Amino acid sequence: MSSEVNALSAADPVSAPDEFTDSALPIMLRRALPGLVVAFIVIRMLQPISDSDTFWHMVAGDWLRDTHRFVVEPDPWSSTASRPWILNQWLPELFMSWFQEHFGLPGVAWLHVFALVGVYLTVWWVCRARASMLVSAIVSVAAFGAMSGSLAARPQVVSFAFAAVATGAWLKSADDLKPRWWLIAMTWVWACSHGFWFFSPVIGLTVVAGLALDRRLDRRSGGRLLLVCLGSAVAGALTPVGPILVTSPFQVRDVTQYIDEWQSVGITDPRLLVLLCLVALAVVIGLRRGERTPWHLILLIGLAAGLGLTYARTIAVGAAVIAPIAAGALHEVTRLKREPRRAGPEFAIVGIIAAAALTVSAVTAPAVAATPGLAPNGLNAQLDALPKGTVLCNAWAYGGWLIWRHPDLKVTMDGRAEIYTGDYVTSYVMFELARPGWKEYVSRAGCDYALLQQGKPIVEALTSEARWSKVAEADGGVLLRRPG
């Protein structure tokens, strides 16, 4: 029984009231802190759509609304795709498509900001279950900063909110050994939204394994918790996409070497440093406590650190996992009383500030985000004039934008890397770098025109060695035409 008591107190450090003091900050200011952060997020993140992948996500939503098909084959936008495109992020894509249809790009930019506000507030509210208002605000800001490299206008941002909710729920199950059956339904929604849905059962199994190591589970409680994990895993196979959704995220495995977000980052990367600071906070304070740290916390901390050290893309998931644990640890150090977590009073102030900020952003979005960022918009007239079905040897960064803005043209590369073979992507990279084999790539792709980024080696190679002519250039892009 003593080990169970120690485990519970370590899992929920705010449960011991002795020696905790009131914060010197007025209660209204403490309640307003998350709202002030939200206002900053809205002001900072309302920008033109600059991520090329955002555009093909909108096209995916358009396609699904028109055809009701979750698998695209053959691909109507690329002349070189050789694999089916599985719409495994279809739920956010439908929202993006609808907002784009009714409000244009400014609407999508606003939806992006709204989603980011939701991610931050979710992380903050999960932290509030284990820490004071002030500590929760600080830790949630740090976690959001660690996520900053993955907060583009893409469906993946919802995964960070879901990961935080899943972690918070499983920490509560570790406290009381009760299953949260609603996690199965949440995982189903997550599986309709992004390929990281499998972290839901992974987080659950991590906690169950820790509880088993601590010998806190009997057959009944352990079985019920395992059923939640199993149900969450099965949920991914029961979406409208079908069982193929379970394996679809792994289609990209043979081209990850060419995708920055699937590389590990250096130890000096600011995002990783913030994540590791949160991990260190939980570890150091756990050691200072002088009591044995429960295994489920050790395993979750290890999971968060591993996610940060493995890929750039999973740093954000690691931040969502570590946030409530770090908040609980920091709460012990500050010795601040944890105010009762009342959704009404706290969300009232935050909601007023957030609503005001989002309203202002909705008014200003048409002036800020009407035109795509980082796209050769000045070449639209020349691209519109090309015959339907024209094949473009295009810059990877322009692929998504071309699919959205010029759907009658055929791209040869875009951010949907999973629909291309590894050998083809390798040959494309050699082409863009003007390495040996680039001429064979041009011949294989059958390009009549090329839309490339100015200054790239292939531009010089095409114009000087292959005698391609320059049609026009604008906004960092150059349109070239094959000779003859």
CSV table of C-alpha atoms in Angstrom, one decimal:
chain,number,residue,atom,x,y,z
A,1,MET,CA,0.0,0.0,0.0
A,2,SER,CA,2.9,2.4,0.8
A,3,SER,CA,4.2,2.1,-2.8
A,4,GLU,CA,0.8,3.0,-4.1
A,5,VAL,CA,0.6,6.1,-2.0
A,6,ASN,CA,4.0,7.2,-3.0
A,7,ALA,CA,3.2,6.6,-6.6
A,8,LEU,CA,0.0,8.6,-6.4
A,9,SER,CA,1.6,11.6,-4.7
A,10,ALA,CA,4.4,11.7,-7.2
A,11,ALA,CA,1.9,11.4,-10.1
A,12,ASP,CA,-0.2,14.3,-8.7
A,13,PRO,CA,2.3,16.6,-6.9
A,14,VAL,CA,-0.4,19.2,-6.2
A,15,SER,CA,-2.3,16.9,-3.9
A,16,ALA,CA,-0.2,17.6,-0.9
A,17,PRO,CA,-1.3,21.0,0.4
A,18,ASP,CA,1.2,21.7,3.2
A,19,GLU,CA,3.8,24.4,2.7
A,20,PHE,CA,2.1,25.7,-0.4
A,21,THR,CA,1.5,29.5,-0.6
A,22,ASP,CA,-0.7,31.9,-2.5
A,23,SER,CA,0.7,33.6,-5.6
A,24,ALA,CA,1.5,37.3,-5.2
A,25,LEU,CA,-0.1,38.0,-8.6
A,26,PRO,CA,-3.8,39.1,-8.4
A,27,ILE,CA,-6.2,36.3,-9.3
A,28,MET,CA,-7.6,38.3,-12.3
A,29,LEU,CA,-4.1,38.6,-13.8
A,30,ARG,CA,-3.4,35.0,-13.3
A,31,ARG,CA,-6.7,34.1,-15.1
A,32,ALA,CA,-5.9,36.5,-17.9
A,33,LEU,CA,-2.4,35.2,-18.6
A,34,PRO,CA,-3.4,32.5,-21.1
A,35,GLY,CA,-5.6,35.0,-22.9
A,36,LEU,CA,-2.7,37.4,-23.2
A,37,VAL,CA,-0.7,34.6,-24.7
A,38,VAL,CA,-3.5,33.8,-27.1
A,39,ALA,CA,-3.6,37.5,-28.2
A,40,PHE,CA,0.1,37.3,-28.9
A,41,ILE,CA,-0.4,34.1,-30.9
A,42,VAL,CA,-3.1,35.6,-33.0
A,43,ILE,CA,-1.1,38.8,-33.8
A,44,ARG,CA,2.1,36.8,-34.5
A,45,MET,CA,0.7,33.9,-36.5
A,46,LEU,CA,-1.8,35.6,-38.8
A,47,GLN,CA,0.3,35.6,-42.0
A,48,PRO,CA,-0.1,34.8,-45.7
A,49,ILE,CA,-0.2,31.1,-46.5
A,50,SER,CA,3.5,30.3,-47.1
A,51,ASP,CA,3.6,26.5,-46.7
A,52,SER,CA,3.3,24.8,-50.1
A,53,ASP,CA,1.7,21.8,-48.5
A,54,THR,CA,-1.3,23.9,-47.3
A,55,PHE,CA,-2.4,24.3,-50.9
A,56,TRP,CA,-2.6,20.6,-51.7
A,57,HIS,CA,-4.4,20.0,-48.4
A,58,MET,CA,-7.1,22.4,-49.6
A,59,VAL,CA,-7.2,20.6,-52.9
A,60,ALA,CA,-7.7,17.3,-51.0
A,61,GLY,CA,-10.7,18.7,-49.3
A,62,ASP,CA,-12.1,20.0,-52.6
A,63,TRP,CA,-11.6,16.5,-54.2
A,64,LEU,CA,-13.3,14.7,-51.3
A,65,ARG,CA,-16.3,17.1,-51.3
A,66,ASP,CA,-16.7,16.6,-55.1
A,67,THR,CA,-16.0,12.9,-55.4
A,68,HIS,CA,-16.5,11.4,-51.9
A,69,ARG,CA,-13.5,9.2,-52.6
A,70,PHE,CA,-10.7,8.8,-50.0
A,71,VAL,CA,-8.2,7.3,-52.4
A,72,VAL,CA,-7.0,9.3,-55.4
A,73,GLU,CA,-5.8,7.1,-58.3
A,74,PRO,CA,-4.7,7.9,-60.9
A,75,ASP,CA,-3.4,11.3,-59.8
A,76,PRO,CA,-5.0,14.1,-61.8
A,77,TRP,CA,-2.4,16.7,-60.9
A,78,SER,CA,1.0,15.0,-61.3
A,79,SER,CA,2.4,13.4,-64.4
A,80,THR,CA,4.9,11.3,-62.5
A,81,ALA,CA,3.0,10.0,-59.5
A,82,SER,CA,3.0,6.2,-59.4
A,83,ARG,CA,1.3,5.5,-56.1
A,84,PRO,CA,-2.3,6.1,-54.8
A,85,TRP,CA,-2.8,9.2,-52.7
A,86,ILE,CA,-4.7,8.2,-49.5
A,87,LEU,CA,-6.6,11.0,-47.9
A,88,ASN,CA,-5.6,10.2,-44.3
A,89,GLN,CA,-6.0,13.8,-43.1
A,90,TRP,CA,-9.4,14.3,-44.6
A,91,LEU,CA,-11.3,15.9,-41.7
A,92,PRO,CA,-9.2,19.0,-41.3
A,93,GLU,CA,-8.9,19.1,-45.1
A,94,LEU,CA,-12.7,19.4,-45.4
A,95,PHE,CA,-12.6,22.4,-43.1
A,96,MET,CA,-9.8,24.0,-45.0
A,97,SER,CA,-11.6,23.5,-48.3
A,98,TRP,CA,-14.9,24.9,-47.0
A,99,PHE,CA,-13.1,28.0,-45.5
A,100,GLN,CA,-11.2,28.5,-48.7
A,101,GLU,CA,-14.4,28.3,-50.8
A,102,HIS,CA,-16.3,30.8,-48.7
A,103,PHE,CA,-13.6,33.1,-47.4
A,104,GLY,CA,-10.6,32.6,-49.7
A,105,LEU,CA,-7.1,32.3,-48.5
A,106,PRO,CA,-7.7,34.8,-45.7
A,107,GLY,CA,-10.3,32.4,-44.3
A,108,VAL,CA,-7.7,29.6,-44.3
A,109,ALA,CA,-5.2,31.8,-42.6
A,110,TRP,CA,-7.7,32.7,-39.9
A,111,LEU,CA,-8.6,29.0,-39.5
A,112,HIS,CA,-4.9,28.3,-39.0
A,113,VAL,CA,-4.7,30.9,-36.2
A,114,PHE,CA,-7.9,29.5,-34.6
A,115,ALA,CA,-6.3,26.0,-34.6
A,116,LEU,CA,-3.1,27.3,-33.0
A,117,VAL,CA,-5.1,29.0,-30.3
A,118,GLY,CA,-6.9,25.7,-29.7
A,119,VAL,CA,-3.6,23.9,-29.4
A,120,TYR,CA,-2.2,26.3,-26.9
A,121,LEU,CA,-5.3,26.4,-24.8
A,122,THR,CA,-5.5,22.6,-24.8
A,123,VAL,CA,-2.0,22.3,-23.5
A,124,TRP,CA,-2.6,25.0,-20.9
A,125,TRP,CA,-5.8,23.3,-19.6
A,126,VAL,CA,-4.1,19.9,-19.4
A,127,CYS,CA,-1.3,21.5,-17.4
A,128,ARG,CA,-3.9,23.2,-15.1
A,129,ALA,CA,-5.0,19.8,-13.9
A,130,ARG,CA,-1.5,19.4,-12.2
A,131,ALA,CA,-0.3,22.9,-11.5
A,132,SER,CA,-1.2,26.5,-10.5
A,133,MET,CA,-2.4,29.1,-13.0
A,134,LEU,CA,1.0,30.8,-13.2
A,135,VAL,CA,3.0,27.6,-13.6
A,136,SER,CA,0.5,26.3,-16.2
A,137,ALA,CA,0.8,29.5,-18.3
A,138,ILE,CA,4.6,29.3,-18.2
A,139,VAL,CA,4.9,25.6,-19.1
A,140,SER,CA,2.3,25.8,-21.8
A,141,VAL,CA,4.2,28.7,-23.4
A,142,ALA,CA,7.4,26.7,-23.3
A,143,ALA,CA,5.7,23.7,-24.8
A,144,PHE,CA,4.2,25.8,-27.6
A,145,GLY,CA,7.6,27.2,-28.3
A,146,ALA,CA,9.0,23.7,-28.7
A,147,MET,CA,6.2,23.0,-31.2
A,148,SER,CA,7.0,26.2,-33.2
A,149,GLY,CA,8.7,24.3,-36.0
A,150,SER,CA,5.6,22.3,-36.8
A,151,LEU,CA,2.9,24.9,-36.6
A,152,ALA,CA,2.4,25.5,-40.3
A,153,ALA,CA,-1.2,25.6,-41.7
A,154,ARG,CA,-1.5,21.9,-42.0
A,155,PRO,CA,-3.7,19.2,-40.3
A,156,GLN,CA,-0.8,18.0,-38.2
A,157,VAL,CA,-1.3,20.8,-35.7
A,158,VAL,CA,-4.4,19.1,-34.4
A,159,SER,CA,-2.2,16.1,-33.4
A,160,PHE,CA,-0.4,18.2,-30.8
A,161,ALA,CA,-3.7,19.1,-29.1
A,162,PHE,CA,-4.8,15.4,-29.2
A,163,ALA,CA,-1.5,14.3,-27.8
A,164,ALA,CA,-1.8,16.6,-24.9
A,165,VAL,CA,-5.3,15.5,-24.1
A,166,ALA,CA,-4.3,11.8,-24.3
A,167,THR,CA,-1.4,12.4,-22.0
A,168,GLY,CA,-3.5,14.3,-19.5
A,169,ALA,CA,-6.2,11.6,-19.6
A,170,TRP,CA,-3.7,8.7,-19.1
A,171,LEU,CA,-2.1,10.6,-16.2
A,172,LYS,CA,-5.5,10.7,-14.5
A,173,SER,CA,-6.0,7.0,-15.2
A,174,ALA,CA,-2.6,6.5,-13.5
A,175,ASP,CA,-3.9,8.4,-10.5
A,176,ASP,CA,-7.2,6.5,-10.1
A,177,LEU,CA,-6.8,3.4,-12.3
A,178,LYS,CA,-10.1,4.2,-14.0
A,179,PRO,CA,-10.3,3.8,-17.8
A,180,ARG,CA,-11.2,6.8,-19.9
A,181,TRP,CA,-13.4,5.1,-22.5
A,182,TRP,CA,-13.9,8.3,-24.4
A,183,LEU,CA,-10.3,8.1,-25.5
A,184,ILE,CA,-11.4,5.6,-28.1
A,185,ALA,CA,-13.8,8.0,-29.7
A,186,MET,CA,-11.2,10.8,-29.5
A,187,THR,CA,-8.7,8.5,-31.2
A,188,TRP,CA,-11.1,7.9,-34.0
A,189,VAL,CA,-11.4,11.6,-34.7
A,190,TRP,CA,-7.7,11.9,-34.4
A,191,ALA,CA,-7.3,9.1,-37.0
A,192,CYS,CA,-9.6,11.1,-39.4
A,193,SER,CA,-7.3,14.1,-38.9
A,194,HIS,CA,-3.7,13.1,-39.0
A,195,GLY,CA,-1.3,10.1,-39.2
A,196,PHE,CA,0.0,10.7,-35.7
A,197,TRP,CA,-3.2,9.1,-34.2
A,198,PHE,CA,-1.3,6.0,-33.3
A,199,PHE,CA,0.4,7.9,-30.5
A,200,SER,CA,-2.9,7.6,-28.6
A,201,PRO,CA,-2.5,3.9,-27.9
A,202,VAL,CA,1.3,4.3,-27.6
A,203,ILE,CA,0.8,6.8,-24.8
A,204,GLY,CA,-1.7,4.5,-23.2
A,205,LEU,CA,0.5,1.4,-23.4
A,206,THR,CA,3.4,3.4,-22.0
A,207,VAL,CA,1.3,4.3,-18.9
A,208,VAL,CA,-0.1,0.8,-18.5
A,209,ALA,CA,3.4,-0.7,-18.7
A,210,GLY,CA,4.6,1.7,-16.0
A,211,LEU,CA,1.7,0.9,-13.7
A,212,ALA,CA,2.5,-2.8,-14.2
A,213,LEU,CA,6.1,-2.3,-13.3
A,214,ASP,CA,4.9,-0.5,-10.1
A,215,ARG,CA,2.7,-3.5,-9.4
A,216,ARG,CA,-0.3,-1.2,-9.1
A,217,LEU,CA,-2.6,-3.2,-11.4
A,218,ASP,CA,-4.7,-6.2,-10.7
A,219,ARG,CA,-6.2,-8.3,-13.5
A,220,ARG,CA,-9.5,-6.3,-13.7
A,221,SER,CA,-8.0,-2.8,-13.7
A,222,GLY,CA,-5.2,-3.7,-16.0
A,223,GLY,CA,-7.5,-5.4,-18.4
A,224,ARG,CA,-9.8,-2.4,-18.6
A,225,LEU,CA,-6.9,0.0,-19.3
A,226,LEU,CA,-5.6,-2.4,-21.9
A,227,LEU,CA,-9.0,-2.4,-23.6
A,228,VAL,CA,-8.8,1.3,-23.9
A,229,CYS,CA,-5.5,1.0,-25.7
A,230,LEU,CA,-6.8,-1.8,-27.9
A,231,GLY,CA,-9.9,0.1,-28.7
A,232,SER,CA,-7.9,3.2,-29.6
A,233,ALA,CA,-5.7,1.1,-31.9
A,234,VAL,CA,-8.7,-0.5,-33.6
A,235,ALA,CA,-10.4,2.9,-34.1
A,236,GLY,CA,-7.8,3.8,-36.7
A,237,ALA,CA,-9.0,1.0,-38.9
A,238,LEU,CA,-12.6,2.0,-38.7
A,239,THR,CA,-12.6,5.4,-40.3
A,240,PRO,CA,-14.2,6.0,-43.7
A,241,VAL,CA,-10.8,5.5,-45.3
A,242,GLY,CA,-10.8,1.9,-44.2
A,243,PRO,CA,-8.0,-0.3,-42.8
A,244,ILE,CA,-5.5,1.1,-45.3
A,245,LEU,CA,-5.3,4.2,-43.2
A,246,VAL,CA,-3.3,2.2,-40.6
A,247,THR,CA,-0.4,1.7,-42.9
A,248,SER,CA,-0.7,4.8,-45.0
A,249,PRO,CA,1.7,7.0,-42.9
A,250,PHE,CA,4.5,4.5,-43.7
A,251,GLN,CA,4.2,5.1,-47.4
A,252,VAL,CA,6.7,7.9,-47.0
A,253,ARG,CA,9.4,5.8,-45.4
A,254,ASP,CA,11.6,5.4,-48.5
A,255,VAL,CA,11.8,9.2,-49.2
A,256,THR,CA,12.2,10.5,-45.7
A,257,GLN,CA,15.9,11.2,-46.3
A,258,TYR,CA,14.9,14.1,-48.5
A,259,ILE,CA,12.3,15.6,-46.2
A,260,ASP,CA,13.7,18.0,-43.6
A,261,GLU,CA,11.0,17.4,-41.0
A,262,TRP,CA,11.8,13.7,-41.0
A,263,GLN,CA,15.5,14.3,-40.0
A,264,SER,CA,16.8,14.6,-36.5
A,265,VAL,CA,17.9,18.1,-35.4
A,266,GLY,CA,21.1,19.2,-33.7
A,267,ILE,CA,21.3,19.5,-30.0
A,268,THR,CA,21.5,23.2,-30.3
A,269,ASP,CA,18.2,23.5,-32.1
A,270,PRO,CA,16.0,25.9,-30.0
A,271,ARG,CA,12.9,23.7,-30.2
A,272,LEU,CA,14.8,20.7,-29.0
A,273,LEU,CA,16.5,22.6,-26.3
A,274,VAL,CA,13.2,23.8,-24.9
A,275,LEU,CA,11.8,20.3,-25.0
A,276,LEU,CA,14.9,18.9,-23.2
A,277,CYS,CA,14.7,21.7,-20.6
A,278,LEU,CA,11.1,20.5,-19.8
A,279,VAL,CA,12.4,16.9,-19.7
A,280,ALA,CA,15.3,17.9,-17.4
A,281,LEU,CA,12.9,19.9,-15.2
A,282,ALA,CA,10.8,16.8,-14.6
A,283,VAL,CA,13.8,14.6,-14.0
A,284,VAL,CA,15.7,16.9,-11.7
A,285,ILE,CA,12.8,17.7,-9.6
A,286,GLY,CA,11.8,14.1,-9.4
A,287,LEU,CA,15.3,13.3,-8.1
A,288,ARG,CA,15.1,16.1,-5.6
A,289,ARG,CA,11.9,14.7,-4.2
A,290,GLY,CA,13.7,11.9,-2.6
A,291,GLU,CA,11.0,9.4,-3.3
A,292,ARG,CA,10.9,6.8,-6.0
A,293,THR,CA,9.5,8.2,-9.2
A,294,PRO,CA,6.6,6.1,-10.6
A,295,TRP,CA,7.5,4.0,-13.6
A,296,HIS,CA,4.7,5.5,-15.8
A,297,LEU,CA,6.2,9.0,-15.3
A,298,ILE,CA,9.7,7.7,-16.1
A,299,LEU,CA,8.5,6.0,-19.3
A,300,LEU,CA,6.5,9.0,-20.4
A,301,ILE,CA,9.5,11.3,-19.8
A,302,GLY,CA,11.6,8.8,-21.9
A,303,LEU,CA,9.0,8.8,-24.6
A,304,ALA,CA,9.0,12.6,-24.8
A,305,ALA,CA,12.8,12.8,-24.9
A,306,GLY,CA,12.9,10.1,-27.5
A,307,LEU,CA,10.4,11.8,-29.7
A,308,GLY,CA,12.4,15.0,-29.6
A,309,LEU,CA,15.7,13.3,-30.4
A,310,THR,CA,14.4,11.2,-33.2
A,311,TYR,CA,12.8,13.6,-35.8
A,312,ALA,CA,12.2,17.3,-36.1
A,313,ARG,CA,8.5,16.5,-36.8
A,314,THR,CA,8.0,14.6,-33.5
A,315,ILE,CA,9.5,17.3,-31.2
A,316,ALA,CA,6.0,18.9,-31.0
A,317,VAL,CA,4.4,15.6,-29.9
A,318,GLY,CA,7.1,15.2,-27.3
A,319,ALA,CA,6.3,18.7,-26.0
A,320,ALA,CA,2.7,17.8,-25.7
A,321,VAL,CA,3.5,14.7,-23.7
A,322,ILE,CA,6.0,16.3,-21.3
A,323,ALA,CA,4.0,19.5,-20.7
A,324,PRO,CA,1.7,18.3,-17.9
A,325,ILE,CA,4.5,16.3,-16.3
A,326,ALA,CA,6.8,19.3,-16.3
A,327,ALA,CA,4.0,21.5,-15.0
A,328,GLY,CA,3.4,19.2,-12.1
A,329,ALA,CA,7.2,19.1,-11.3
A,330,LEU,CA,7.6,22.9,-11.5
A,331,HIS,CA,4.5,23.3,-9.3
A,332,GLU,CA,6.4,21.5,-6.5
A,333,VAL,CA,9.3,23.9,-6.8
A,334,THR,CA,7.3,27.1,-6.8
A,335,ARG,CA,5.2,25.9,-3.8
A,336,LEU,CA,2.3,27.9,-5.1
A,337,LYS,CA,-1.2,26.7,-4.2
A,338,ARG,CA,-3.0,25.2,-7.1
A,339,GLU,CA,-6.2,27.2,-7.5
A,340,PRO,CA,-9.3,25.1,-8.0
A,341,ARG,CA,-9.6,24.4,-11.8
A,342,ARG,CA,-13.0,26.0,-12.7
A,343,ALA,CA,-13.7,26.1,-16.4
A,344,GLY,CA,-16.3,28.8,-16.0
A,345,PRO,CA,-14.3,31.7,-14.4
A,346,GLU,CA,-11.0,30.8,-16.1
A,347,PHE,CA,-12.4,30.4,-19.6
A,348,ALA,CA,-14.6,33.4,-19.3
A,349,ILE,CA,-11.6,35.8,-19.1
A,350,VAL,CA,-9.6,33.8,-21.6
A,351,GLY,CA,-12.6,33.5,-23.9
A,352,ILE,CA,-13.2,37.3,-23.9
A,353,ILE,CA,-9.6,38.1,-24.8
A,354,ALA,CA,-9.4,35.3,-27.4
A,355,ALA,CA,-12.7,36.2,-29.0
A,356,ALA,CA,-11.6,39.9,-29.3
A,357,ALA,CA,-8.2,38.9,-30.8
A,358,LEU,CA,-9.8,36.4,-33.2
A,359,THR,CA,-12.4,39.0,-34.3
A,360,VAL,CA,-9.7,41.6,-35.0
A,361,SER,CA,-7.8,39.0,-37.0
A,362,ALA,CA,-10.9,38.1,-39.0
A,363,VAL,CA,-11.2,41.8,-40.0
A,364,THR,CA,-7.6,42.2,-40.8
A,365,ALA,CA,-7.0,38.8,-42.5
A,366,PRO,CA,-8.1,40.0,-46.0
A,367,ALA,CA,-5.5,42.7,-46.0
A,368,VAL,CA,-2.8,40.4,-44.6
A,369,ALA,CA,-3.3,37.0,-46.2
A,370,ALA,CA,-5.1,37.5,-49.5
A,371,THR,CA,-2.1,36.5,-51.6
A,372,PRO,CA,0.0,33.4,-51.1
A,373,GLY,CA,3.4,33.9,-49.6
A,374,LEU,CA,6.6,32.4,-51.1
A,375,ALA,CA,5.0,31.7,-54.4
A,376,PRO,CA,5.7,33.2,-57.9
A,377,ASN,CA,2.3,35.0,-58.1
A,378,GLY,CA,3.7,37.3,-60.7
A,379,LEU,CA,3.9,34.5,-63.2
A,380,ASN,CA,0.2,33.6,-63.0
A,381,ALA,CA,-0.6,35.2,-66.3
A,382,GLN,CA,2.1,33.2,-68.1
A,383,LEU,CA,1.1,30.0,-66.4
A,384,ASP,CA,-2.6,30.6,-67.2
A,385,ALA,CA,-1.6,30.9,-70.9
A,386,LEU,CA,0.0,27.5,-71.1
A,387,PRO,CA,-2.0,24.7,-72.8
A,388,LYS,CA,-4.0,22.4,-70.6
A,389,GLY,CA,-2.0,19.3,-69.6
A,390,THR,CA,1.4,21.1,-70.0
A,391,VAL,CA,4.0,19.2,-68.0
A,392,LEU,CA,6.2,21.4,-65.7
A,393,CYS,CA,9.6,20.5,-64.3
A,394,ASN,CA,8.8,22.4,-61.1
A,395,ALA,CA,10.5,23.3,-57.9
A,396,TRP,CA,9.5,21.1,-55.1
A,397,ALA,CA,8.5,24.2,-53.1
A,398,TYR,CA,6.0,25.2,-55.9
A,399,GLY,CA,4.3,21.9,-56.3
A,400,GLY,CA,1.4,22.4,-53.9
A,401,TRP,CA,0.8,25.9,-55.0
A,402,LEU,CA,0.7,24.8,-58.7
A,403,ILE,CA,-1.8,22.0,-57.9
A,404,TRP,CA,-4.1,24.6,-56.2
A,405,ARG,CA,-3.6,27.6,-58.4
A,406,HIS,CA,-3.0,26.0,-61.8
A,407,PRO,CA,-4.7,22.5,-61.6
A,408,ASP,CA,-4.8,22.2,-65.4
A,409,LEU,CA,-1.0,21.9,-65.5
A,410,LYS,CA,0.9,18.8,-64.6
A,411,VAL,CA,3.5,19.0,-61.9
A,412,THR,CA,6.4,16.6,-61.6
A,413,MET,CA,7.1,17.0,-57.9
A,414,ASP,CA,5.2,18.2,-54.8
A,415,GLY,CA,4.9,17.8,-51.1
A,416,ARG,CA,2.8,14.6,-51.4
A,417,ALA,CA,6.1,12.6,-51.4
A,418,GLU,CA,4.4,9.4,-50.6
A,419,ILE,CA,2.9,9.1,-54.1
A,420,TYR,CA,6.4,9.0,-55.7
A,421,THR,CA,8.9,6.1,-55.5
A,422,GLY,CA,12.1,6.5,-53.7
A,423,ASP,CA,14.1,6.1,-56.9
A,424,TYR,CA,12.1,8.9,-58.6
A,425,VAL,CA,12.5,11.3,-55.7
A,426,THR,CA,16.3,10.6,-55.8
A,427,SER,CA,16.4,11.4,-59.5
A,428,TYR,CA,14.4,14.6,-58.9
A,429,VAL,CA,16.8,15.8,-56.2
A,430,MET,CA,19.7,15.2,-58.6
A,431,PHE,CA,17.8,17.2,-61.2
A,432,GLU,CA,17.2,20.2,-58.9
A,433,LEU,CA,20.9,20.2,-57.9
A,434,ALA,CA,22.0,19.8,-61.5
A,435,ARG,CA,24.0,16.7,-60.6
A,436,PRO,CA,24.9,13.9,-63.1
A,437,GLY,CA,21.7,12.4,-64.5
A,438,TRP,CA,19.6,15.6,-64.6
A,439,LYS,CA,19.3,15.5,-68.4
A,440,GLU,CA,17.9,12.0,-68.2
A,441,TYR,CA,15.4,13.2,-65.6
A,442,VAL,CA,14.2,16.0,-67.9
A,443,SER,CA,13.8,13.5,-70.7
A,444,ARG,CA,12.0,11.0,-68.4
A,445,ALA,CA,9.6,13.6,-67.0
A,446,GLY,CA,8.7,14.9,-70.4
A,447,CYS,CA,8.7,18.5,-69.4
A,448,ASP,CA,7.8,21.2,-71.9
A,449,TYR,CA,8.3,24.0,-69.4
A,450,ALA,CA,10.1,24.4,-66.0
A,451,LEU,CA,9.0,26.6,-63.1
A,452,LEU,CA,12.0,26.9,-60.8
A,453,GLN,CA,13.4,29.0,-58.0
A,454,GLN,CA,15.9,31.7,-59.1
A,455,GLY,CA,19.5,30.9,-58.3
A,456,LYS,CA,19.1,27.1,-58.2
A,457,PRO,CA,21.9,25.2,-60.1
A,458,ILE,CA,19.4,23.6,-62.4
A,459,VAL,CA,18.3,27.0,-63.8
A,460,GLU,CA,21.9,27.7,-65.0
A,461,ALA,CA,22.2,24.2,-66.3
A,462,LEU,CA,19.0,24.3,-68.4
A,463,THR,CA,19.7,27.7,-69.9
A,464,SER,CA,23.4,27.3,-70.7
A,465,GLU,CA,23.7,23.6,-71.4
A,466,ALA,CA,20.3,22.6,-72.7
A,467,ARG,CA,19.5,26.0,-74.3
A,468,TRP,CA,16.1,26.4,-72.6
A,469,SER,CA,14.8,30.0,-72.9
A,470,LYS,CA,13.6,32.2,-70.2
A,471,VAL,CA,9.9,33.1,-70.5
A,472,ALA,CA,9.5,35.3,-67.5
A,473,GLU,CA,10.6,35.7,-63.9
A,474,ALA,CA,8.9,37.2,-60.8
A,475,ASP,CA,8.7,36.8,-57.0
A,476,GLY,CA,11.8,34.5,-56.9
A,477,GLY,CA,10.6,32.2,-59.6
A,478,VAL,CA,11.6,31.7,-63.2
A,479,LEU,CA,9.6,30.1,-66.0
A,480,LEU,CA,11.7,28.4,-68.7
A,481,ARG,CA,10.7,26.8,-72.0
A,482,ARG,CA,12.2,23.8,-73.7
A,483,PRO,CA,13.9,24.6,-77.1
A,484,GLY,CA,12.2,23.7,-80.3
